[in-house]
């Protein structure tokens, strides 16, 4: 019998799940996305080898994704500029828009854009969902992949709301004028750069640990003053900050919940476990959710409720471990040497 699956949200997790399910003959997929058009900002996303394995499980070929190999990261003492550590991470770094469009391509025709759910009821035999365009549908499975502020989480589980995780972050991109080929970071973990877009772009990240909105009134030039004495490869980034490239400031929030699945409804990705980007794992953990969900939902003879309960039981401890480590690492930002321990944890 055909299994009708509704995915709420065409972000990275929702699209990944649609990719995983699309090859099964007996699955009918609907994806609803509130945004009228997919126009995601292109910030850096790192994917470790485990996350790339999840893409393979979803039937995708990650070698076809436009991405740079995640280079070794040199860590510099912020006072002396001397290299004090080298972290090797296995994986790739790409942009969120690149990854989203790549995931979109095989399944875009399944996505109804500009539509959000307005009601949801699991009556045991199916889930009845009403949509913002006045239509309604019945589904055997509903997966809320609707991000950190998940409507599904609020409507089905009553929360929780996202909570501040201890730091803000500013991101910006500048041309790689000096031809840097290795990522870099201050050993206190506050300032870092990735090399992106086939070596042409530097992606800069400044973490601002402290209270919410910490230094939100500062320009990049003012933030650069903290590192005015840096020399060596990171000095180029400081110089670029003084040109005031467009910077995106955000408080870092997380969602911690044990309520991942009930009956025929489950949460996945940021909806279930939004986490600090400190360890660069959030997107990849969502891809791992999608891979397991897709495996379990396509197993013959496994009832939906058992598949979703199994998914939650297997994925939740793993995702929450990464989330706890990301949070702990966030709380250590700014302490001398905190970045040196960072990368020993990065390949969870
Ligand atoms: C600054 C920063 C840096 C990051 N860096 C990394 C990194 O290096 N590596 C990494 O792995 N992760 C990183 N992440 C995390 C990563 O971006 C997220 O974990 C990932 O995008 C989550 O994907 P998602 O599909 O679960 O949610 P989202 O990408 O948020 O997608 C949710 C989708 O659902 C849609 N939606 C929302 N509500 C509704 C509704 N009611 N109805 C229909 N549609 C709805 C939204 O429009 C959106 O398209 C970072 C995050 C931040 C903030």
GROMACS .gro file of C-alpha atoms and ligand atoms in nm:
model
  401
    1UNK     CA    1   0.000   0.000   0.000
    2UNK     CA    2   0.129   0.348  -0.083
    3UNK     CA    3   0.259   0.540   0.218
    4UNK     CA    4   0.180   0.913   0.205
    5UNK     CA    5   0.458   1.123   0.359
    6UNK     CA    6   0.431   1.495   0.430
    7UNK     CA    7   0.758   1.681   0.491
    8UNK     CA    8   0.714   2.028   0.643
    9UNK     CA    9   1.008   2.249   0.538
   10UNK     CA   10   1.232   2.236   0.230
   11UNK     CA   11   1.554   2.319   0.412
   12UNK     CA   12   1.854   2.091   0.413
   13UNK     CA   13   1.692   1.821   0.627
   14UNK     CA   14   1.354   1.817   0.451
   15UNK     CA   15   1.508   1.806   0.104
   16UNK     CA   16   1.753   1.536   0.211
   17UNK     CA   17   1.466   1.322   0.337
   18UNK     CA   18   1.271   1.375   0.015
   19UNK     CA   19   1.579   1.255  -0.176
   20UNK     CA   20   1.603   0.944   0.038
   21UNK     CA   21   1.237   0.853  -0.007
   22UNK     CA   22   1.195   0.939  -0.372
   23UNK     CA   23   1.330   0.609  -0.508
   24UNK     CA   24   1.084   0.394  -0.316
   25UNK     CA   25   0.793   0.291  -0.541
   26UNK     CA   26   0.532   0.282  -0.269
   27UNK     CA   27   0.593   0.625  -0.114
   28UNK     CA   28   0.407   0.939  -0.214
   29UNK     CA   29   0.596   1.249  -0.100
   30UNK     CA   30   0.462   1.600  -0.045
   31UNK     CA   31   0.693   1.878   0.075
   32UNK     CA   32   0.551   2.213   0.183
   33UNK     CA   33   0.775   2.516   0.220
   34UNK     CA   34   0.654   2.844   0.362
   35UNK     CA   35   0.896   3.055   0.157
   36UNK     CA   36   0.760   3.148  -0.188
   37UNK     CA   37   1.107   3.109  -0.341
   38UNK     CA   38   1.418   2.933  -0.217
   39UNK     CA   39   1.676   3.209  -0.179
   40UNK     CA   40   1.904   3.095   0.098
   41UNK     CA   41   2.207   3.301   0.198
   42UNK     CA   42   2.528   3.124   0.114
   43UNK     CA   43   2.716   3.078   0.437
   44UNK     CA   44   2.972   2.806   0.497
   45UNK     CA   45   2.860   2.457   0.594
   46UNK     CA   46   3.114   2.193   0.685
   47UNK     CA   47   3.030   1.828   0.633
   48UNK     CA   48   3.244   1.558   0.788
   49UNK     CA   49   3.292   1.218   0.628
   50UNK     CA   50   3.007   1.078   0.839
   51UNK     CA   51   2.774   1.343   0.698
   52UNK     CA   52   2.889   1.260   0.346
   53UNK     CA   53   2.811   0.894   0.420
   54UNK     CA   54   2.458   1.002   0.516
   55UNK     CA   55   2.422   1.168   0.175
   56UNK     CA   56   2.530   0.841   0.011
   57UNK     CA   57   2.271   0.650   0.215
   58UNK     CA   58   2.015   0.896   0.077
   59UNK     CA   59   2.109   0.786  -0.275
   60UNK     CA   60   2.312   1.099  -0.351
   61UNK     CA   61   2.667   1.130  -0.487
   62UNK     CA   62   2.843   1.390  -0.267
   63UNK     CA   63   3.145   1.398  -0.496
   64UNK     CA   64   2.920   1.590  -0.738
   65UNK     CA   65   2.855   1.867  -0.484
   66UNK     CA   66   3.057   2.183  -0.544
   67UNK     CA   67   3.270   2.194  -0.232
   68UNK     CA   68   3.624   2.251  -0.112
   69UNK     CA   69   3.810   1.983   0.080
   70UNK     CA   70   3.801   2.081   0.447
   71UNK     CA   71   4.164   2.183   0.479
   72UNK     CA   72   4.378   2.149   0.785
   73UNK     CA   73   4.321   2.437   1.024
   74UNK     CA   74   4.621   2.620   1.168
   75UNK     CA   75   4.564   2.764   1.514
   76UNK     CA   76   4.751   3.079   1.606
   77UNK     CA   77   4.826   3.225   1.947
   78UNK     CA   78   4.630   3.554   1.938
   79UNK     CA   79   4.906   3.739   2.126
   80UNK     CA   80   5.219   3.615   1.947
   81UNK     CA   81   5.066   3.499   1.612
   82UNK     CA   82   5.277   3.183   1.646
   83UNK     CA   83   5.109   2.863   1.516
   84UNK     CA   84   5.033   2.649   1.822
   85UNK     CA   85   4.822   2.370   1.676
   86UNK     CA   86   4.707   2.205   1.356
   87UNK     CA   87   4.371   2.033   1.336
   88UNK     CA   88   4.293   1.787   1.063
   89UNK     CA   89   3.925   1.743   0.984
   90UNK     CA   90   3.800   1.497   0.727
   91UNK     CA   91   3.525   1.629   0.505
   92UNK     CA   92   3.429   1.921   0.285
   93UNK     CA   93   3.317   2.278   0.321
   94UNK     CA   94   3.049   2.417   0.095
   95UNK     CA   95   2.787   2.690   0.117
   96UNK     CA   96   2.437   2.645   0.249
   97UNK     CA   97   2.281   2.774  -0.073
   98UNK     CA   98   2.495   2.538  -0.283
   99UNK     CA   99   2.394   2.240  -0.070
  100UNK     CA  100   2.028   2.339  -0.065
  101UNK     CA  101   2.007   2.384  -0.442
  102UNK     CA  102   2.192   2.058  -0.499
  103UNK     CA  103   1.946   1.875  -0.273
  104UNK     CA  104   1.656   2.057  -0.440
  105UNK     CA  105   1.737   1.954  -0.795
  106UNK     CA  106   1.620   1.589  -0.784
  107UNK     CA  107   1.307   1.660  -0.576
  108UNK     CA  108   1.206   2.022  -0.652
  109UNK     CA  109   0.894   1.909  -0.836
  110UNK     CA  110   0.764   1.757  -0.511
  111UNK     CA  111   0.783   2.088  -0.324
  112UNK     CA  112   0.482   2.320  -0.287
  113UNK     CA  113   0.633   2.660  -0.208
  114UNK     CA  114   0.457   2.948  -0.034
  115UNK     CA  115   0.248   2.709   0.175
  116UNK     CA  116   0.253   2.637   0.548
  117UNK     CA  117   0.043   2.403   0.760
  118UNK     CA  118  -0.216   2.566   0.984
  119UNK     CA  119  -0.361   2.260   1.163
  120UNK     CA  120  -0.249   1.906   1.237
  121UNK     CA  121  -0.434   1.613   1.397
  122UNK     CA  122  -0.314   1.256   1.432
  123UNK     CA  123  -0.633   1.050   1.447
  124UNK     CA  124  -0.448   0.720   1.477
  125UNK     CA  125  -0.529   0.597   1.127
  126UNK     CA  126  -0.371   0.901   0.955
  127UNK     CA  127  -0.264   1.262   1.012
  128UNK     CA  128  -0.503   1.531   0.892
  129UNK     CA  129  -0.329   1.855   0.794
  130UNK     CA  130  -0.481   2.187   0.687
  131UNK     CA  131  -0.274   2.430   0.480
  132UNK     CA  132  -0.253   2.807   0.452
  133UNK     CA  133  -0.389   2.800   0.095
  134UNK     CA  134  -0.716   2.650   0.220
  135UNK     CA  135  -0.639   2.294   0.107
  136UNK     CA  136  -0.618   1.992   0.338
  137UNK     CA  137  -0.470   1.645   0.317
  138UNK     CA  138  -0.440   1.310   0.490
  139UNK     CA  139  -0.098   1.157   0.541
  140UNK     CA  140   0.042   0.837   0.691
  141UNK     CA  141   0.355   1.015   0.817
  142UNK     CA  142   0.437   1.380   0.887
  143UNK     CA  143   0.796   1.494   0.943
  144UNK     CA  144   0.849   1.844   1.077
  145UNK     CA  145   1.177   1.958   0.923
  146UNK     CA  146   1.081   2.320   0.972
  147UNK     CA  147   1.390   2.451   1.144
  148UNK     CA  148   1.479   2.607   1.476
  149UNK     CA  149   1.144   2.786   1.520
  150UNK     CA  150   0.949   2.476   1.415
  151UNK     CA  151   0.573   2.517   1.385
  152UNK     CA  152   0.541   2.138   1.413
  153UNK     CA  153   0.729   2.132   1.744
  154UNK     CA  154   0.507   2.404   1.886
  155UNK     CA  155   0.180   2.263   1.752
  156UNK     CA  156   0.234   1.895   1.829
  157UNK     CA  157   0.459   1.902   2.137
  158UNK     CA  158   0.385   2.249   2.277
  159UNK     CA  159   0.748   2.364   2.253
  160UNK     CA  160   1.011   2.423   2.373
  161UNK     CA  161   1.121   2.762   2.243
  162UNK     CA  162   1.484   2.805   2.133
  163UNK     CA  163   1.718   2.913   2.415
  164UNK     CA  164   2.030   3.127   2.399
  165UNK     CA  165   2.347   2.914   2.389
  166UNK     CA  166   2.604   3.158   2.529
  167UNK     CA  167   2.748   3.343   2.232
  168UNK     CA  168   2.665   3.557   1.936
  169UNK     CA  169   2.843   3.523   1.603
  170UNK     CA  170   2.925   3.750   1.311
  171UNK     CA  171   2.997   3.605   0.968
  172UNK     CA  172   3.130   3.778   0.658
  173UNK     CA  173   3.296   3.692   0.328
  174UNK     CA  174   3.585   3.867   0.155
  175UNK     CA  175   3.802   3.790  -0.150
  176UNK     CA  176   4.101   3.566  -0.077
  177UNK     CA  177   4.343   3.836  -0.186
  178UNK     CA  178   4.654   3.670  -0.041
  179UNK     CA  179   4.572   3.326  -0.186
  180UNK     CA  180   4.547   3.156   0.154
  181UNK     CA  181   4.503   2.781   0.114
  182UNK     CA  182   4.463   2.671   0.476
  183UNK     CA  183   4.192   2.753   0.725
  184UNK     CA  184   4.298   2.946   1.034
  185UNK     CA  185   4.177   3.023   1.382
  186UNK     CA  186   4.296   3.200   1.693
  187UNK     CA  187   4.366   2.945   1.965
  188UNK     CA  188   4.109   3.116   2.192
  189UNK     CA  189   3.852   3.014   1.930
  190UNK     CA  190   3.705   3.360   1.877
  191UNK     CA  191   3.823   3.435   1.525
  192UNK     CA  192   3.838   3.188   1.237
  193UNK     CA  193   3.842   3.168   0.861
  194UNK     CA  194   3.758   2.904   0.601
  195UNK     CA  195   3.870   2.906   0.240
  196UNK     CA  196   3.569   2.873   0.009
  197UNK     CA  197   3.460   2.870  -0.354
  198UNK     CA  198   3.763   2.693  -0.497
  199UNK     CA  199   4.002   2.908  -0.296
  200UNK     CA  200   3.867   3.245  -0.411
  201UNK     CA  201   3.678   3.351  -0.098
  202UNK     CA  202   3.757   3.375   0.273
  203UNK     CA  203   3.468   3.313   0.507
  204UNK     CA  204   3.534   3.491   0.836
  205UNK     CA  205   3.365   3.406   1.168
  206UNK     CA  206   3.388   3.607   1.491
  207UNK     CA  207   3.232   3.451   1.801
  208UNK     CA  208   3.120   3.694   2.071
  209UNK     CA  209   3.069   3.495   2.393
  210UNK     CA  210   2.868   3.662   2.668
  211UNK     CA  211   2.516   3.793   2.708
  212UNK     CA  212   2.267   3.797   2.417
  213UNK     CA  213   2.330   4.082   2.170
  214UNK     CA  214   2.688   4.105   2.295
  215UNK     CA  215   2.858   4.384   2.097
  216UNK     CA  216   2.582   4.390   1.838
  217UNK     CA  217   2.642   4.763   1.807
  218UNK     CA  218   3.005   4.715   1.693
  219UNK     CA  219   3.121   4.747   1.335
  220UNK     CA  220   3.359   4.486   1.194
  221UNK     CA  221   3.632   4.752   1.211
  222UNK     CA  222   3.573   4.786   1.585
  223UNK     CA  223   3.575   4.408   1.632
  224UNK     CA  224   3.899   4.389   1.434
  225UNK     CA  225   4.065   4.612   1.693
  226UNK     CA  226   4.066   4.318   1.939
  227UNK     CA  227   4.319   4.156   1.709
  228UNK     CA  228   4.506   4.465   1.587
  229UNK     CA  229   4.843   4.314   1.679
  230UNK     CA  230   4.797   3.987   1.488
  231UNK     CA  231   5.052   3.925   1.217
  232UNK     CA  232   5.081   3.636   0.972
  233UNK     CA  233   4.797   3.484   0.768
  234UNK     CA  234   4.514   3.600   0.999
  235UNK     CA  235   4.630   3.960   0.963
  236UNK     CA  236   4.485   3.959   0.610
  237UNK     CA  237   4.143   3.879   0.756
  238UNK     CA  238   4.176   4.164   1.008
  239UNK     CA  239   4.266   4.401   0.724
  240UNK     CA  240   3.963   4.282   0.528
  241UNK     CA  241   3.735   4.341   0.828
  242UNK     CA  242   3.841   4.707   0.823
  243UNK     CA  243   3.694   4.739   0.473
  244UNK     CA  244   3.352   4.675   0.635
  245UNK     CA  245   3.224   4.385   0.423
  246UNK     CA  246   2.858   4.296   0.479
  247UNK     CA  247   2.846   4.110   0.811
  248UNK     CA  248   2.563   3.897   0.949
  249UNK     CA  249   2.520   3.908   1.327
  250UNK     CA  250   2.316   3.645   1.513
  251UNK     CA  251   2.264   3.531   1.868
  252UNK     CA  252   2.325   3.156   1.880
  253UNK     CA  253   2.021   2.962   2.002
  254UNK     CA  254   1.962   2.594   2.058
  255UNK     CA  255   1.664   2.363   2.102
  256UNK     CA  256   1.690   2.080   2.352
  257UNK     CA  257   1.395   1.843   2.361
  258UNK     CA  258   1.328   1.474   2.417
  259UNK     CA  259   1.001   1.492   2.225
  260UNK     CA  260   1.105   1.382   1.879
  261UNK     CA  261   0.817   1.157   1.778
  262UNK     CA  262   0.461   1.074   1.872
  263UNK     CA  263   0.235   0.842   1.676
  264UNK     CA  264   0.270   0.928   1.308
  265UNK     CA  265   0.452   1.262   1.355
  266UNK     CA  266   0.826   1.322   1.403
  267UNK     CA  267   1.072   1.611   1.411
  268UNK     CA  268   1.405   1.615   1.225
  269UNK     CA  269   1.699   1.849   1.181
  270UNK     CA  270   1.703   2.184   1.361
  271UNK     CA  271   1.337   2.135   1.460
  272UNK     CA  272   1.454   1.852   1.688
  273UNK     CA  273   1.803   1.964   1.787
  274UNK     CA  274   1.910   2.310   1.669
  275UNK     CA  275   2.259   2.349   1.806
  276UNK     CA  276   2.545   2.595   1.829
  277UNK     CA  277   2.745   2.604   1.505
  278UNK     CA  278   3.065   2.594   1.711
  279UNK     CA  279   3.159   2.242   1.597
  280UNK     CA  280   3.011   2.291   1.250
  281UNK     CA  281   2.780   1.990   1.287
  282UNK     CA  282   2.417   2.111   1.278
  283UNK     CA  283   2.339   2.055   0.913
  284UNK     CA  284   2.524   1.725   0.901
  285UNK     CA  285   2.333   1.586   1.198
  286UNK     CA  286   2.009   1.673   1.016
  287UNK     CA  287   2.132   1.480   0.712
  288UNK     CA  288   2.196   1.181   0.941
  289UNK     CA  289   1.838   1.211   1.073
  290UNK     CA  290   1.708   1.211   0.717
  291UNK     CA  291   1.917   0.906   0.624
  292UNK     CA  292   1.783   0.694   0.911
  293UNK     CA  293   1.425   0.815   0.868
  294UNK     CA  294   1.437   0.728   0.503
  295UNK     CA  295   1.579   0.382   0.575
  296UNK     CA  296   1.317   0.299   0.838
  297UNK     CA  297   1.019   0.443   0.650
  298UNK     CA  298   1.101   0.234   0.343
  299UNK     CA  299   1.139  -0.096   0.533
  300UNK     CA  300   0.858  -0.331   0.435
  301UNK     CA  301   0.615  -0.433   0.709
  302UNK     CA  302   0.747  -0.186   0.970
  303UNK     CA  303   0.448   0.015   1.097
  304UNK     CA  304   0.491   0.393   1.076
  305UNK     CA  305   0.464   0.440   1.453
  306UNK     CA  306   0.741   0.183   1.511
  307UNK     CA  307   0.961   0.339   1.243
  308UNK     CA  308   0.928   0.685   1.401
  309UNK     CA  309   0.975   0.558   1.758
  310UNK     CA  310   1.284   0.367   1.642
  311UNK     CA  311   1.417   0.672   1.460
  312UNK     CA  312   1.380   0.888   1.772
  313UNK     CA  313   1.533   0.627   2.000
  314UNK     CA  314   1.837   0.577   1.776
  315UNK     CA  315   1.907   0.932   1.659
  316UNK     CA  316   1.823   1.136   1.970
  317UNK     CA  317   2.115   1.023   2.193
  318UNK     CA  318   2.366   1.071   1.911
  319UNK     CA  319   2.234   1.415   1.814
  320UNK     CA  320   2.211   1.530   2.175
  321UNK     CA  321   2.571   1.425   2.239
  322UNK     CA  322   2.688   1.642   1.950
  323UNK     CA  323   2.462   1.921   2.073
  324UNK     CA  324   2.600   1.904   2.428
  325UNK     CA  325   2.958   1.909   2.301
  326UNK     CA  326   2.881   2.201   2.070
  327UNK     CA  327   2.729   2.391   2.361
  328UNK     CA  328   3.018   2.312   2.597
  329UNK     CA  329   3.266   2.425   2.331
  330UNK     CA  330   3.065   2.746   2.285
  331UNK     CA  331   3.087   2.823   2.656
  332UNK     CA  332   3.467   2.786   2.640
  333UNK     CA  333   3.515   3.031   2.352
  334UNK     CA  334   3.756   3.304   2.453
  335UNK     CA  335   3.945   3.091   2.702
  336UNK     CA  336   4.312   3.048   2.614
  337UNK     CA  337   4.365   2.732   2.409
  338UNK     CA  338   3.994   2.650   2.383
  339UNK     CA  339   4.025   2.598   2.007
  340UNK     CA  340   4.294   2.336   2.057
  341UNK     CA  341   4.045   2.101   2.218
  342UNK     CA  342   3.779   2.195   1.965
  343UNK     CA  343   3.894   1.986   1.678
  344UNK     CA  344   3.958   1.676   1.880
  345UNK     CA  345   3.577   1.676   1.916
  346UNK     CA  346   3.486   1.785   1.568
  347UNK     CA  347   3.460   1.449   1.400
  348UNK     CA  348   3.195   1.302   1.627
  349LIG     C1  349   2.575   3.086   1.185
  349LIG     C2  350   2.549   2.940   1.157
  349LIG     C3  351   2.652   2.861   1.108
  349LIG     C4  352   2.632   2.726   1.083
  349LIG     N1  353   2.736   2.649   1.038
  349LIG     C5  354   2.718   2.516   1.019
  349LIG     C6  355   2.826   2.431   0.976
  349LIG     O1  356   2.939   2.471   0.951
  349LIG     N2  357   2.802   2.298   0.959
  349LIG     C7  358   2.679   2.246   0.983
  349LIG     O2  359   2.662   2.124   0.968
  349LIG     N3  360   2.574   2.325   1.022
  349LIG     C8  361   2.591   2.458   1.041
  349LIG     N4  362   2.487   2.536   1.083
  349LIG     C9  363   2.358   2.476   1.106
  349LIG    C10  364   2.278   2.457   0.981
  349LIG     O3  365   2.265   2.574   0.903
  349LIG    C11  366   2.142   2.407   1.025
  349LIG     O4  367   2.160   2.305   1.119
  349LIG    C12  368   2.066   2.351   0.907
  349LIG     O5  369   2.044   2.450   0.810
  349LIG    C13  370   1.932   2.296   0.955
  349LIG     O6  371   1.859   2.250   0.845
  349LIG     P1  372   1.705   2.222   0.861
  349LIG     O7  373   1.659   2.180   0.725
  349LIG     O8  374   1.681   2.130   0.976
  349LIG     O9  375   1.644   2.363   0.899
  349LIG     P2  376   1.641   2.494   0.809
  349LIG    O10  377   1.759   2.503   0.722
  349LIG    O11  378   1.612   2.607   0.902
  349LIG    O12  379   1.515   2.471   0.714
  349LIG    C14  380   1.383   2.477   0.761
  349LIG    C15  381   1.293   2.506   0.643
  349LIG    O13  382   1.159   2.499   0.686
  349LIG    C16  383   1.087   2.609   0.638
  349LIG     N5  384   0.977   2.634   0.731
  349LIG    C17  385   0.980   2.687   0.854
  349LIG     N6  386   0.861   2.690   0.909
  349LIG    C18  387   0.776   2.638   0.818
  349LIG    C19  388   0.636   2.616   0.815
  349LIG     N7  389   0.560   2.647   0.921
  349LIG     N8  390   0.582   2.562   0.704
  349LIG    C20  391   0.659   2.530   0.597
  349LIG     N9  392   0.791   2.550   0.593
  349LIG    C21  393   0.849   2.602   0.703
  349LIG    C22  394   1.189   2.722   0.634
  349LIG    O14  395   1.149   2.825   0.548
  349LIG    C23  396   1.312   2.647   0.587
  349LIG    O15  397   1.320   2.639   0.447
  349LIG    C24  398   2.504   2.670   1.106
  349LIG    C25  399   2.399   2.751   1.153
  349LIG    C26  400   2.421   2.885   1.178
  349LIG    C27  401   2.307   2.970   1.231
   0.00000   0.00000   0.00000
